[in-house]
Tab-separated table of N, CA and C in Angstrom:
chain	number	residue	atom	x	y	z
Z	1	MET	N	-12.276	12.205	0.256
Z	1	MET	CA	-11.218	11.228	0.426
Z	1	MET	C	-11.206	10.311	-0.786
Z	2	ARG	N	-9.995	10.018	-1.245
Z	2	ARG	CA	-9.838	9.143	-2.399
Z	2	ARG	C	-8.558	8.335	-2.229
Z	3	VAL	N	-8.616	7.062	-2.581
Z	3	VAL	CA	-7.441	6.192	-2.564
Z	3	VAL	C	-7.217	5.719	-3.988
Z	4	TYR	N	-5.981	5.874	-4.464
Z	4	TYR	CA	-5.684	5.443	-5.822
Z	4	TYR	C	-4.270	4.878	-5.914
Z	5	GLU	N	-4.025	4.184	-7.003
Z	5	GLU	CA	-2.727	3.571	-7.236
Z	5	GLU	C	-1.696	4.651	-7.572
Z	6	ASN	N	-0.480	4.399	-7.193
Z	6	ASN	CA	0.620	5.321	-7.469
Z	6	ASN	C	0.674	5.632	-8.964
Z	7	PRO	N	0.637	6.904	-9.340
Z	7	PRO	CA	0.681	7.251	-10.758
Z	7	PRO	C	2.040	6.989	-11.422
Z	8	ASP	N	3.071	6.772	-10.601
Z	8	ASP	CA	4.382	6.408	-11.150
Z	8	ASP	C	4.320	4.923	-11.504
Z	9	THR	N	4.091	4.641	-12.769
Z	9	THR	CA	3.858	3.257	-13.197
Z	9	THR	C	5.062	2.347	-12.942
Z	10	GLU	N	6.259	2.894	-12.961
Z	10	GLU	CA	7.448	2.078	-12.698
Z	10	GLU	C	7.432	1.549	-11.263
Z	11	ILE	N	7.112	2.422	-10.316
Z	11	ILE	CA	7.029	2.003	-8.913
Z	11	ILE	C	5.862	1.038	-8.728
Z	12	ALA	N	4.703	1.378	-9.269
Z	12	ALA	CA	3.517	0.531	-9.119
Z	12	ALA	C	3.771	-0.869	-9.669
Z	13	GLU	N	4.378	-0.970	-10.827
Z	13	GLU	CA	4.640	-2.281	-11.425
Z	13	GLU	C	5.658	-3.077	-10.612
Z	14	ALA	N	6.677	-2.402	-10.072
Z	14	ALA	CA	7.672	-3.097	-9.249
Z	14	ALA	C	7.017	-3.672	-7.988
Z	15	VAL	N	6.147	-2.891	-7.366
Z	15	VAL	CA	5.464	-3.366	-6.160
Z	15	VAL	C	4.531	-4.526	-6.513
Z	16	LYS	N	3.806	-4.413	-7.616
Z	16	LYS	CA	2.905	-5.497	-8.032
Z	16	LYS	C	3.670	-6.788	-8.295
Z	17	GLN	N	4.840	-6.685	-8.898
Z	17	GLN	CA	5.666	-7.877	-9.120
Z	17	GLN	C	6.086	-8.491	-7.781
Z	18	GLY	N	6.454	-7.625	-6.833
Z	18	GLY	CA	6.810	-8.104	-5.499
Z	18	GLY	C	5.642	-8.791	-4.811
Z	19	LEU	N	4.441	-8.242	-4.992
Z	19	LEU	CA	3.243	-8.861	-4.416
Z	19	LEU	C	3.002	-10.242	-5.015
Z	20	LYS	N	3.224	-10.383	-6.302
Z	20	LYS	CA	3.053	-11.694	-6.950
Z	20	LYS	C	4.044	-12.707	-6.388
Z	21	LEU	N	5.281	-12.275	-6.198
Z	21	LEU	CA	6.316	-13.172	-5.688
Z	21	LEU	C	6.067	-13.580	-4.236
Z	22	LYS	N	5.383	-12.716	-3.487
Z	22	LYS	CA	5.131	-13.001	-2.068
Z	22	LYS	C	3.671	-13.358	-1.802
Z	23	ASP	N	2.971	-13.818	-2.830
Z	23	ASP	CA	1.585	-14.283	-2.682
Z	23	ASP	C	0.655	-13.237	-2.067
Z	24	GLY	N	0.844	-11.978	-2.438
Z	24	GLY	CA	-0.045	-10.915	-1.988
Z	24	GLY	C	0.369	-10.225	-0.700
Z	25	TYR	N	1.484	-10.661	-0.125
Z	25	TYR	CA	1.977	-10.007	1.089
Z	25	TYR	C	2.905	-8.869	0.689
Z	26	CYS	N	2.927	-7.834	1.522
Z	26	CYS	CA	3.721	-6.643	1.235
Z	26	CYS	C	5.169	-7.031	0.934
Z	27	PRO	N	5.671	-6.630	-0.229
Z	27	PRO	CA	7.049	-6.966	-0.578
Z	27	PRO	C	8.080	-6.212	0.261
Z	28	CYS	N	7.646	-5.194	0.978
Z	28	CYS	CA	8.552	-4.385	1.790
Z	28	CYS	C	8.698	-4.908	3.217
Z	29	ARG	N	7.966	-5.944	3.546
Z	29	ARG	CA	7.978	-6.480	4.916
Z	29	ARG	C	8.496	-7.917	4.903
Z	30	MET	N	9.231	-8.265	5.922
Z	30	MET	CA	9.780	-9.616	6.005
Z	30	MET	C	8.721	-10.638	6.414
Z	31	GLU	N	7.868	-10.250	7.368
Z	31	GLU	CA	6.890	-11.194	7.897
Z	31	GLU	C	5.688	-11.340	6.962
Z	32	ARG	N	5.122	-12.519	6.966
Z	32	ARG	CA	3.900	-12.796	6.199
Z	32	ARG	C	2.806	-13.113	7.206
Z	33	THR	N	2.062	-12.091	7.565
Z	33	THR	CA	0.963	-12.223	8.524
Z	33	THR	C	-0.271	-11.579	7.909
Z	34	PRO	N	-1.431	-11.818	8.489
Z	34	PRO	CA	-2.630	-11.150	7.964
Z	34	PRO	C	-2.479	-9.621	7.925
Z	35	ASP	N	-1.690	-9.066	8.836
Z	35	ASP	CA	-1.488	-7.619	8.866
Z	35	ASP	C	-0.679	-7.098	7.686
Z	36	THR	N	0.113	-7.975	7.053
Z	36	THR	CA	0.950	-7.525	5.941
Z	36	THR	C	0.401	-7.948	4.580
Z	37	LYS	N	-0.792	-8.523	4.557
Z	37	LYS	CA	-1.441	-8.868	3.288
Z	37	LYS	C	-1.967	-7.568	2.665
Z	38	CYS	N	-1.692	-7.378	1.394
Z	38	CYS	CA	-2.100	-6.150	0.712
Z	38	CYS	C	-3.624	-6.116	0.549
Z	39	MET	N	-4.239	-5.134	0.864
Z	39	MET	CA	-3.958	-3.840	1.431
Z	39	MET	C	-3.754	-4.033	2.928
Z	40	CYS	N	-2.577	-3.668	3.411
Z	40	CYS	CA	-2.164	-3.994	4.776
Z	40	CYS	C	-2.990	-3.260	5.830
Z	41	THR	N	-2.954	-3.812	7.020
Z	41	THR	CA	-3.689	-3.248	8.149
Z	41	THR	C	-3.228	-1.824	8.447
Z	42	GLU	N	-1.931	-1.589	8.354
Z	42	GLU	CA	-1.399	-0.246	8.623
Z	42	GLU	C	-2.051	0.794	7.704
Z	43	PHE	N	-2.140	0.498	6.414
Z	43	PHE	CA	-2.719	1.473	5.492
Z	43	PHE	C	-4.226	1.588	5.681
Z	44	LYS	N	-4.896	0.493	6.001
Z	44	LYS	CA	-6.335	0.565	6.275
Z	44	LYS	C	-6.606	1.509	7.443
Z	45	GLN	N	-5.744	1.477	8.454
Z	45	GLN	CA	-5.886	2.384	9.591
Z	45	GLN	C	-5.588	3.824	9.174
Z	46	GLN	N	-4.596	3.997	8.302
Z	46	GLN	CA	-4.281	5.345	7.818
Z	46	GLN	C	-5.440	5.907	6.989
Z	47	ILE	N	-6.113	5.059	6.239
Z	47	ILE	CA	-7.266	5.502	5.452
Z	47	ILE	C	-8.356	6.036	6.378
Z	48	LYS	N	-8.545	5.384	7.515
Z	48	LYS	CA	-9.580	5.804	8.466
Z	48	LYS	C	-9.243	7.133	9.147
Z	49	ASP	N	-7.970	7.495	9.177
Z	49	ASP	CA	-7.525	8.732	9.818
Z	49	ASP	C	-7.822	9.910	8.888
Z	50	PRO	N	-8.745	10.796	9.284
Z	50	PRO	CA	-9.115	11.904	8.397
Z	50	PRO	C	-7.977	12.890	8.148
Z	51	ASP	N	-6.958	12.896	9.004
Z	51	ASP	CA	-5.838	13.822	8.838
Z	51	ASP	C	-4.686	13.250	8.014
Z	52	PHE	N	-4.727	11.952	7.733
Z	52	PHE	CA	-3.631	11.332	6.982
Z	52	PHE	C	-3.800	11.561	5.487
Z	53	GLU	N	-2.711	11.957	4.852
Z	53	GLU	CA	-2.630	11.987	3.398
Z	53	GLU	C	-1.241	11.494	3.032
Z	54	GLY	N	-1.168	10.516	2.131
Z	54	GLY	CA	0.130	10.018	1.713
Z	54	GLY	C	0.062	8.598	1.199
Z	55	PHE	N	1.265	8.052	0.955
Z	55	PHE	CA	1.405	6.711	0.405
Z	55	PHE	C	1.361	5.656	1.500
Z	56	CYS	N	0.951	4.453	1.100
Z	56	CYS	CA	1.097	3.300	1.977
Z	56	CYS	C	2.588	2.986	2.089
Z	57	HIS	N	2.927	2.064	2.955
Z	57	HIS	CA	4.333	1.737	3.233
Z	57	HIS	C	5.114	1.365	1.966
Z	58	CYS	N	4.515	0.577	1.090
Z	58	CYS	CA	5.250	0.120	-0.103
Z	58	CYS	C	5.071	1.057	-1.302
Z	59	MET	N	4.285	2.103	-1.117
Z	59	MET	CA	4.074	3.139	-2.133
Z	59	MET	C	3.221	2.695	-3.317
Z	60	LEU	N	2.411	1.651	-3.146
Z	60	LEU	CA	1.510	1.241	-4.219
Z	60	LEU	C	0.262	2.112	-4.231
Z	61	TYR	N	-0.239	2.469	-3.045
Z	61	TYR	CA	-1.472	3.251	-2.948
Z	61	TYR	C	-1.210	4.611	-2.315
Z	62	TYR	N	-2.053	5.555	-2.701
Z	62	TYR	CA	-1.987	6.911	-2.147
Z	62	TYR	C	-3.367	7.291	-1.643
Z	63	LYS	N	-3.424	7.850	-0.428
Z	63	LYS	CA	-4.683	8.362	0.111
Z	63	LYS	C	-4.641	9.874	0.036
Z	64	GLU	N	-5.641	10.423	-0.611
Z	64	GLU	CA	-5.794	11.867	-0.744
Z	64	GLU	C	-6.956	12.288	0.146
Z	65	LYS	N	-6.804	13.405	0.844
Z	65	LYS	CA	-7.891	13.899	1.723
Z	65	LYS	C	-9.077	14.327	0.910
């Protein structure tokens, strides 16, 4: 299992800019709660799932099996 940043630098940089503007909260979510602070709770749970492979919601991180 490996987690890494999106290799598409254009997408990664856009998401990082959004994170800066929202003080570290997911730029793709309206609410600012502990669950939406990057790395969000949803993706942390997906990382724990041995069958999950794919991007986090905002596409900044990718989990590879």
